[in-house]
Coordinates of C-alpha atoms in Angstrom, one line a residue:
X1 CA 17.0 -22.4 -7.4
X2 CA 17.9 -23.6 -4.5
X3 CA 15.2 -24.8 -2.0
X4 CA 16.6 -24.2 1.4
X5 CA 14.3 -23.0 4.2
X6 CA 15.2 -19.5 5.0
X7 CA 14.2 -17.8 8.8
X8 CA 12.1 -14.9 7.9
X9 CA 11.0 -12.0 10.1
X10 CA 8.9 -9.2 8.5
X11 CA 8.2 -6.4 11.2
X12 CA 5.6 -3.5 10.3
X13 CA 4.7 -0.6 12.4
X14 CA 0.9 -0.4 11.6
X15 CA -1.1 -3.7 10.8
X16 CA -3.9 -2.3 8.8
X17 CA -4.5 -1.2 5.4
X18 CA -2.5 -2.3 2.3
X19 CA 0.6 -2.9 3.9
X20 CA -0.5 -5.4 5.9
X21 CA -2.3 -7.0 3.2
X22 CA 1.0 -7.1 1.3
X23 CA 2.4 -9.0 4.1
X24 CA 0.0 -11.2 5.4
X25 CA 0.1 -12.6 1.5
X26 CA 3.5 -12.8 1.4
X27 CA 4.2 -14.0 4.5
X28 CA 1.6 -17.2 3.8
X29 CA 3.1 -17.9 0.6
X30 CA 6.6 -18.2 2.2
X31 CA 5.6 -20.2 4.8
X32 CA 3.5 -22.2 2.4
X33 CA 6.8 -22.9 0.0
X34 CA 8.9 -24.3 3.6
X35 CA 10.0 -21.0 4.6
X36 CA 10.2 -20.7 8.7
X37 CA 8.1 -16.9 9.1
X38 CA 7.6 -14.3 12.0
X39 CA 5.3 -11.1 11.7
X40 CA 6.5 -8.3 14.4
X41 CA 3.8 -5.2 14.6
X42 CA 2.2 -2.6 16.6
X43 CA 0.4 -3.8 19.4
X44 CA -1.8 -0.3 19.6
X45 CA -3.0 -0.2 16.3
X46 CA -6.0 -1.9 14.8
X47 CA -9.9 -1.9 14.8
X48 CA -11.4 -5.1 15.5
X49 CA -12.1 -6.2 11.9
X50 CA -8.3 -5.8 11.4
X51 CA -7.4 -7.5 14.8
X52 CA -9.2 -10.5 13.1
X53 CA -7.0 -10.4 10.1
X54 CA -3.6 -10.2 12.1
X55 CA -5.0 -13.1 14.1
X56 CA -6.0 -15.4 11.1
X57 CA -2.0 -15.1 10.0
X58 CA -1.4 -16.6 13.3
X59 CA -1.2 -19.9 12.0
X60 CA 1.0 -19.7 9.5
X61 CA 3.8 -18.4 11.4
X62 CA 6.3 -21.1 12.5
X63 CA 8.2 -18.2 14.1
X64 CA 5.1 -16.7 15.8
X65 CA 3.5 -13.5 15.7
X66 CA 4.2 -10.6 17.9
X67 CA 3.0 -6.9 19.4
X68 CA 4.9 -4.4 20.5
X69 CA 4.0 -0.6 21.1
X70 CA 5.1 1.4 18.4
X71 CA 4.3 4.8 18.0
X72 CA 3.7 6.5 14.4
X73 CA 6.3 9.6 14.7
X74 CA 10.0 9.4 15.8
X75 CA 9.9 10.0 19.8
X76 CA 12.1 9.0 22.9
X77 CA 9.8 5.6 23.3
X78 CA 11.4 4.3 19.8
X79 CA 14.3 3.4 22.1
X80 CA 13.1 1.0 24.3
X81 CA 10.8 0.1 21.8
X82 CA 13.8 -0.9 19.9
X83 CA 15.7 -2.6 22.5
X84 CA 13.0 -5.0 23.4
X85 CA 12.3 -5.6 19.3
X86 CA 15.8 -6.6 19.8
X87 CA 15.8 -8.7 22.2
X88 CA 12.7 -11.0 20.5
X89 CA 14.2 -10.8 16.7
X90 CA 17.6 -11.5 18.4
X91 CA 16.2 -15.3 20.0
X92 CA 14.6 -15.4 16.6
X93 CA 17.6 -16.2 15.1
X94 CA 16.2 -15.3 11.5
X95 CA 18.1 -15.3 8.3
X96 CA 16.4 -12.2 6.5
X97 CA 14.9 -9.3 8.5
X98 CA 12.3 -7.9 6.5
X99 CA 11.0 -4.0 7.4
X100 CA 7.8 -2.4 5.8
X101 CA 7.1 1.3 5.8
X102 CA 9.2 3.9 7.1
X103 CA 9.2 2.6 11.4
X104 CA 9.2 -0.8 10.4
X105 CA 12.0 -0.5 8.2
X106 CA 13.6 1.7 10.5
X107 CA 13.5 -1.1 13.4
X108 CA 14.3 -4.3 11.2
X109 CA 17.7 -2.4 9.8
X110 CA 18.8 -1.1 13.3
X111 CA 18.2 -4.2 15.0
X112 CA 19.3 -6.3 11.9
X113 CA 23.2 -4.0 11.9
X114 CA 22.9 -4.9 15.5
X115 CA 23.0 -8.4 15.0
X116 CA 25.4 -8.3 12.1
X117 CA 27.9 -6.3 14.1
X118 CA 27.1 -9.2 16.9
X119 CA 28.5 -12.3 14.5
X120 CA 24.9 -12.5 12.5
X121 CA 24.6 -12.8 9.5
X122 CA 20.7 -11.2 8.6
X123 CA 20.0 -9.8 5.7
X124 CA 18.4 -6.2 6.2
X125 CA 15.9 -5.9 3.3
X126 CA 13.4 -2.8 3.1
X127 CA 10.1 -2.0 1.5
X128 CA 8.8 1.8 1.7
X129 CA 5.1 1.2 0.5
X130 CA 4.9 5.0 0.2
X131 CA 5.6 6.1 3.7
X132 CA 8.2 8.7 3.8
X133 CA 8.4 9.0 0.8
X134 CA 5.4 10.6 0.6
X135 CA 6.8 13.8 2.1
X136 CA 7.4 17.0 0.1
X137 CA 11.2 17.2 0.1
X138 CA 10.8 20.8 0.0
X139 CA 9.0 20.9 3.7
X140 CA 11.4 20.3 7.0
X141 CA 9.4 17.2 7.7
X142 CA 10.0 15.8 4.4
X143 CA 14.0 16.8 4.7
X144 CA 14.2 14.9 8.0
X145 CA 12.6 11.8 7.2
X146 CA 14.3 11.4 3.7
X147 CA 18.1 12.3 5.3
X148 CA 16.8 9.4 7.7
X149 CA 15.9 7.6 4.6
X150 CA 19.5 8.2 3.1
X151 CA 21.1 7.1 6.8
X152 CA 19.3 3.4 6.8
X153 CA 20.3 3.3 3.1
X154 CA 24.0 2.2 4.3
X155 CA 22.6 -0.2 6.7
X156 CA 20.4 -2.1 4.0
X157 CA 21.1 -5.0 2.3
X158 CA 17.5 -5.0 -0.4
X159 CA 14.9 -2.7 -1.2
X160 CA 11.8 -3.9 -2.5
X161 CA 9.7 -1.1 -4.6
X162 CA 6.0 -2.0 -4.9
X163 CA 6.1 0.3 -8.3
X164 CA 8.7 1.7 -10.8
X165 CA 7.3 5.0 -9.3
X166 CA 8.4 4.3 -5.9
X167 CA 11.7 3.5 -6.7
X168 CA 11.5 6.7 -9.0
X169 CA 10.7 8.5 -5.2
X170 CA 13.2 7.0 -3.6
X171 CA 15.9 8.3 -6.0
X172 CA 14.8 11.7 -6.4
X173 CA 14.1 12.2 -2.8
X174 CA 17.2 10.3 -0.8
X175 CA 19.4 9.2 -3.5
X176 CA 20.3 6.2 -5.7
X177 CA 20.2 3.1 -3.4
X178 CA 23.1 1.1 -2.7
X179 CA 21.8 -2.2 -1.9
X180 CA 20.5 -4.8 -4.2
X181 CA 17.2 -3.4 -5.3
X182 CA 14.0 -5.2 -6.8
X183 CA 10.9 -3.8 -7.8
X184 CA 7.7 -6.3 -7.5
X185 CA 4.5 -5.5 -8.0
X186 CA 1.7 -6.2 -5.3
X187 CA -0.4 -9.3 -6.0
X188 CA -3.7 -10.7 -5.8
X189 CA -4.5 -14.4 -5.7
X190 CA -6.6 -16.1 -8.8
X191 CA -9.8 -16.4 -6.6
X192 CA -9.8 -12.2 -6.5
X193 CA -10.2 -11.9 -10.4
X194 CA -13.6 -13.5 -10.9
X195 CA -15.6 -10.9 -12.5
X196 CA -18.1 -9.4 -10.1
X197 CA -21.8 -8.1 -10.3
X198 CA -24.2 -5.9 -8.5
X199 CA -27.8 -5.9 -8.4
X200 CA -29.8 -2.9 -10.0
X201 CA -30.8 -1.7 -5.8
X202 CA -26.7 -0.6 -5.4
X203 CA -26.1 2.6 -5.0
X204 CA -24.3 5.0 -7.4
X205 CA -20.8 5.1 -6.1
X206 CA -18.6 3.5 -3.6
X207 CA -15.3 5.6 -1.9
X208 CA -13.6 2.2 0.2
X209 CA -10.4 2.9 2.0
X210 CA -8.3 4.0 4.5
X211 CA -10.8 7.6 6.2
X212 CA -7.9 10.2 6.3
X213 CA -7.5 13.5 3.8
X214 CA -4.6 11.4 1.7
X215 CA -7.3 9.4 0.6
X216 CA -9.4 11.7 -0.7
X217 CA -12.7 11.0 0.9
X218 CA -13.4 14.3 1.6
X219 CA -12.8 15.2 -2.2
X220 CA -15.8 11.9 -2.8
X221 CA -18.1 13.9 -0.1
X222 CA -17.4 16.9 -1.9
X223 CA -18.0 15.8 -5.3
X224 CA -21.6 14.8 -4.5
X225 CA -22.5 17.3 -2.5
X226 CA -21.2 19.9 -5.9
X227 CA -23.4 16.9 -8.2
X228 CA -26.1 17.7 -5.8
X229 CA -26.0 21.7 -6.7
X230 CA -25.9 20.7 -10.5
X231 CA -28.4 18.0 -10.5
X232 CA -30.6 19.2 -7.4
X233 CA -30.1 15.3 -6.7
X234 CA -27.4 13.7 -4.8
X235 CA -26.3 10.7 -5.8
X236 CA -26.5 7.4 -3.4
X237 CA -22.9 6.7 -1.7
X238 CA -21.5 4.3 0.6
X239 CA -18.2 4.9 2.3
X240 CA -16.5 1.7 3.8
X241 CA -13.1 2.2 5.8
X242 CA -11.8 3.7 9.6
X243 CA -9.1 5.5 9.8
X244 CA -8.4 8.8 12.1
X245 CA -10.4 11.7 9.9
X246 CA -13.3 9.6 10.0
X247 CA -14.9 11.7 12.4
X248 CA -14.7 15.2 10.6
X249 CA -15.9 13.3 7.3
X250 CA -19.5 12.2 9.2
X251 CA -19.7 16.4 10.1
X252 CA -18.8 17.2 6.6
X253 CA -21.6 15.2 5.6
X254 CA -24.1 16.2 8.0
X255 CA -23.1 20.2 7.5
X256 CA -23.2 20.0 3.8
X257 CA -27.2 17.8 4.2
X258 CA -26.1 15.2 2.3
X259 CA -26.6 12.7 5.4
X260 CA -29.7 10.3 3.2
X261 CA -27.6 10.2 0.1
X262 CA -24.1 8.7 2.0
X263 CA -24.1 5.7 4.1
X264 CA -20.8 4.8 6.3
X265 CA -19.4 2.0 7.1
X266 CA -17.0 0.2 9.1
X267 CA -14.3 -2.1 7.5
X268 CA -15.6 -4.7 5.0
X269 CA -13.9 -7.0 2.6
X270 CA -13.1 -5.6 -0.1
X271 CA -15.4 -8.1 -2.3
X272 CA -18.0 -7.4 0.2
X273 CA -17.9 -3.4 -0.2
X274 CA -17.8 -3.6 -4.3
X275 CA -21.4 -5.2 -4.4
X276 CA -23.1 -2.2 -2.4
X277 CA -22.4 0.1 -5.3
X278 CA -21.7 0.3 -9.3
X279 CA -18.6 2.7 -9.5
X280 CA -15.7 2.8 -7.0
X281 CA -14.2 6.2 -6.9
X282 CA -10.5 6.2 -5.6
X283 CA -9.3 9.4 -5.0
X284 CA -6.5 9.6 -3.4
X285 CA -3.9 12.3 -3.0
X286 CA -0.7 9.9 -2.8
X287 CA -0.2 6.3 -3.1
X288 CA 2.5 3.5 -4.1
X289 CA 0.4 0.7 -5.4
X290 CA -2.8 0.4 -3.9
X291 CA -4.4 -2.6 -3.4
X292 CA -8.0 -1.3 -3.7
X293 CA -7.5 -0.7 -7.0
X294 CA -5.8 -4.2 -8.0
X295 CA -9.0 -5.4 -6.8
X296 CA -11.7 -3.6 -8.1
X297 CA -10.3 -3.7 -11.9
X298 CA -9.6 -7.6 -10.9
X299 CA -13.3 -7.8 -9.6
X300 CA -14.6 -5.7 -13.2
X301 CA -16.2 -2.7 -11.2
X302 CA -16.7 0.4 -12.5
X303 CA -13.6 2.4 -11.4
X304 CA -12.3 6.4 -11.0
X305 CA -9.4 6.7 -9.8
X306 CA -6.6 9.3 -9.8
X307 CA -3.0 9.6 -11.6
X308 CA -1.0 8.8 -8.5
X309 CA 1.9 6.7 -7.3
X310 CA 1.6 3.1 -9.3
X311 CA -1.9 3.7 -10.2
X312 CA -0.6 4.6 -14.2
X313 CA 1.5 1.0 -13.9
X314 CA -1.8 -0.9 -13.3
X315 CA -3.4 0.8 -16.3
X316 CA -1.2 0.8 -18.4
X317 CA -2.3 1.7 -21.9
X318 CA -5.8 3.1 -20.3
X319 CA -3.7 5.6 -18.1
X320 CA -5.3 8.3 -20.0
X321 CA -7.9 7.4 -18.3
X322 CA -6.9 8.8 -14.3
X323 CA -7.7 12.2 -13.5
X324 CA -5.6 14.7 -11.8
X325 CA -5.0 14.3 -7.9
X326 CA -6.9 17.3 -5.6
X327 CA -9.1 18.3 -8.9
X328 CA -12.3 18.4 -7.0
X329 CA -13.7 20.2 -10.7
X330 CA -12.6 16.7 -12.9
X331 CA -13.2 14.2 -10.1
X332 CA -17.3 15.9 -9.9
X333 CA -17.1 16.0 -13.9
X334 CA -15.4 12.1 -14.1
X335 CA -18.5 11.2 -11.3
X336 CA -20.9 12.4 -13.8
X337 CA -20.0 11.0 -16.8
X338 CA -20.4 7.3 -14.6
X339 CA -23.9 8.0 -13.8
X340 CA -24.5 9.2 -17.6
X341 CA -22.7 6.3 -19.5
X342 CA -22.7 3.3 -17.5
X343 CA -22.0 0.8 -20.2
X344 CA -18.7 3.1 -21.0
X345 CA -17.4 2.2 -17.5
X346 CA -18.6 -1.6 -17.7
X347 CA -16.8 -1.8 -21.0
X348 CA -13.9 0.4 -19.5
X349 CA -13.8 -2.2 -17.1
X350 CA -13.5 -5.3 -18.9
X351 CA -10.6 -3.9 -20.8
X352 CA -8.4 -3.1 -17.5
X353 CA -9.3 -6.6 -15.8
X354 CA -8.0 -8.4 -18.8
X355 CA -4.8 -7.2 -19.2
X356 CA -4.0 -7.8 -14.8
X357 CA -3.7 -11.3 -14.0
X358 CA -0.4 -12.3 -15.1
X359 CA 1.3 -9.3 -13.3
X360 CA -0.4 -8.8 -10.4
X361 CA -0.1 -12.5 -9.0
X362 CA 0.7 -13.4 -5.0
X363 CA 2.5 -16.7 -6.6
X364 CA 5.0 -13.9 -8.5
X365 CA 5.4 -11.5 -5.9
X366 CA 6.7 -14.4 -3.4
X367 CA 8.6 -15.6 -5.9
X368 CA 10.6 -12.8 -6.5
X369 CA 10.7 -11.4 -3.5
X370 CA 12.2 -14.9 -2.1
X371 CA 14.4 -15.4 -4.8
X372 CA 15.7 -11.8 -3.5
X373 CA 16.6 -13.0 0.2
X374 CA 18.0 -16.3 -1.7
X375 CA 20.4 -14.0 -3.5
X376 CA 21.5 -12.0 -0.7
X377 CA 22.3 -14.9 0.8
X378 CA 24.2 -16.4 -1.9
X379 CA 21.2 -19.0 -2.5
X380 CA 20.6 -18.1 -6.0
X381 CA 21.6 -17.1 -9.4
X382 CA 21.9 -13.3 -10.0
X383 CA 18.8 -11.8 -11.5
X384 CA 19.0 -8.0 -13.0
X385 CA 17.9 -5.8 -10.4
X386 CA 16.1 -2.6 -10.8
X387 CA 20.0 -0.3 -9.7
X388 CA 19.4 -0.7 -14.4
X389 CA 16.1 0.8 -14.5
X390 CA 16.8 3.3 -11.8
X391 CA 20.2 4.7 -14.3
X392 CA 17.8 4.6 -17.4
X393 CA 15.0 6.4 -15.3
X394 CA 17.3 8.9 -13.7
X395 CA 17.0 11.7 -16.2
X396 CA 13.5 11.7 -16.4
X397 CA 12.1 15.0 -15.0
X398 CA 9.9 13.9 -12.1
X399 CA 9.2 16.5 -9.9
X400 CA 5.4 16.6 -10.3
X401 CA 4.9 12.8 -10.0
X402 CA 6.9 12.0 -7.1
X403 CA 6.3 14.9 -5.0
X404 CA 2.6 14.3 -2.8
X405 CA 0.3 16.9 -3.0
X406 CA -1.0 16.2 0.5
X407 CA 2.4 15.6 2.4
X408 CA 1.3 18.4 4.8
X409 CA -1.7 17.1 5.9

């Protein structure tokens, strides 16, 4: 493989959450193998704790980091939002043009076509992590984003999916790509799979993520308060994340009196978070590959979490053990058996962590995410892409497991 420097500029709409996790890794592992990187993003978007994380990537960007406004839905600012992205990618001068999520894959392949029909040569590469393709097709919302989808698709040179069920998504909903595409799995670094323990003071059970209804933590509250009417006990929560519901989840709490059993908390690391409690409970409504749950099973918690998006992929042969997304009944019955059988979910544990590390690895996802770029640039050899998987896949009946349950909300 050849081992010439490549100009990279990734450019995400909303620095927070698992996306941005995805790309600060990636982006410090390309810059780390002699790649020249730029992160573009929104400048309106953030708490402070995730201020802090954009800022510690600072440094590993040769090609500096920058904020622009950027709003979340398509309105009349996206154009001069666009034309001054232009103008800084275009000095830039980069080789690849990476976009993340539905508006920052949006800008990167606008911007990048620009360019291209300009005399440069950038490759337009795209990653969904979910975003529109979340959307019911059936709803008008859903029909606008994924024609969108299907419009970009001609400007595009790659597609990276985060999961065989994201590119699944992507075909039922806008259509078989026609760019190269590559599907790489979300990594964590070795440090992340040292097993971790709790003392005997944590509390029962620990919902951490992003606070909005396509999470699920209003499904969590709910399942304790209904443990609550069973037991006459709640159990002990905490509930670490931000995110734009979290103010209707602290009234939820308070109007079903559950306000001594659940704790909240602001954004924490996600190491930090798993010592507070013995289970994490993921139970989210649509996902592509979270990261939350690459960590826990790397860390050995205690997890429940839902059959959703990737979520199958990182369990592989234990799939059977997910429960069904928006099934308040199995997610209070799943919470249950955790606080009755805790040395089934430590055992249950152990068994997911030790099939993880060689799949889920940063070191692998640069790779072949890099060697992609390298390829589209007529760097290096061919390797298969996933346009194979996506013709063997195609057939498959799908409807139920690409389509979100909570699009509409």
């Amino acid at each position: 493989m050849t081992t010439t420097p490549l100009r990279i500029v990734h450019c995400v709409r909303s620095p927070i959450g698992g996306i941005f996790r995805h790309i600060r890794d990636l982006a410090t592992a390309q810059s780390e193998a002699g790649h020249n990187v730029g992160v573009i993003c929104d400048s309106s978007t953030g708490s402070e704790y995730d201020n802090r994380l954009v800022e510690e990537l600072r440094p590993h960007l040769s090609l500096g980091l920058a904020r622009f406004p950027m709003q979340r839905q398509l309105t009349f600012q996206d154009l001069s939002a666009t034309l001054a992205l232009y103008r800084h990618v275009r000095d830039l001068k980069p080789d690849v043009l990476h976009g993340h999520g539905a508006k920052g894959g949006a800008y990167a392949r606008l911007i990048g076509t620009t360019l291209r029909l300009r005399g440069n040569k950038v490759s337009r590469v795209y990653c969904p992590h979910g975003g529109s393709l979340h959307y019911d097709p059936n709803r008008f919302e859903g029909r606008v984003y994924h024609l969108l989808e299907g419009i970009l698709g001609r400007l595009t040179d790659g597609i990276v999916f985060v999961s065989d069920y994201e590119a699944a998504a992507y075909e039922s909903k806008v259509g078989r790509p026609k760019a190269q595409t590559r599907m790489v799995y979300n990594g964590l670094t070795p440090e992340e799979f040292n097993p971790l323990e709790v003392g005997t003071d944590a509390a029962d059970f620990l919902y951490i993520g992003m606070l909005r209804d396509l999470k699920g933590p209003d499904l969590f509250i709910e399942a304790l308060y209904n443990i609550r009417l069973k037991t006459g006990t709640a159990p002990s929560a905490h509930i670490v994340g931000e995110g734009p519901d979290e103010a209707r989840y602290h009234k939820m709490v308070a109007s079903l009196g559950l306000e001594k059993a659940i704790s909240f908390h602001g954004a924490l690391p996600a190491r930090e978070a798993f010592k507070l409690a013995k289970t994490v409970v993921v139970p989210s409504r649509a996902e592509a590959m979270p990261y939350i749950i690459l960590e826990t099973v790397a860390a050995q918690r205690p997890l429940i979490a839902t059959r959703v998006g990737g979520v199958p992929e990182i369990f592989g042969r234990y799939a059977d053990r997910l429960i069904e997304p928006g099934h308040i009944g199995k997610l209070t019955v799943a919470m249950e058996t955790a606080l009755t059988a805790p040395e089934r979910m430590s055992s249950d544990a152990r068994e997911l962590r030790s099939c993880l590390a060689e799949t889920f690895s940063v070191e692998l996802m640069s790779d072949r995410i890099t060697t992609l770029y390298q390829e589209l640039r007529g760097l290096a050899p061919g390797e298969p892409s996933t346009a194979g998987a996506n013709k063997a896949t195609s057939s498959r009946p799908r409807t139920q497991s690409v389509y979100a349950r909570s699009s509409n909300r």
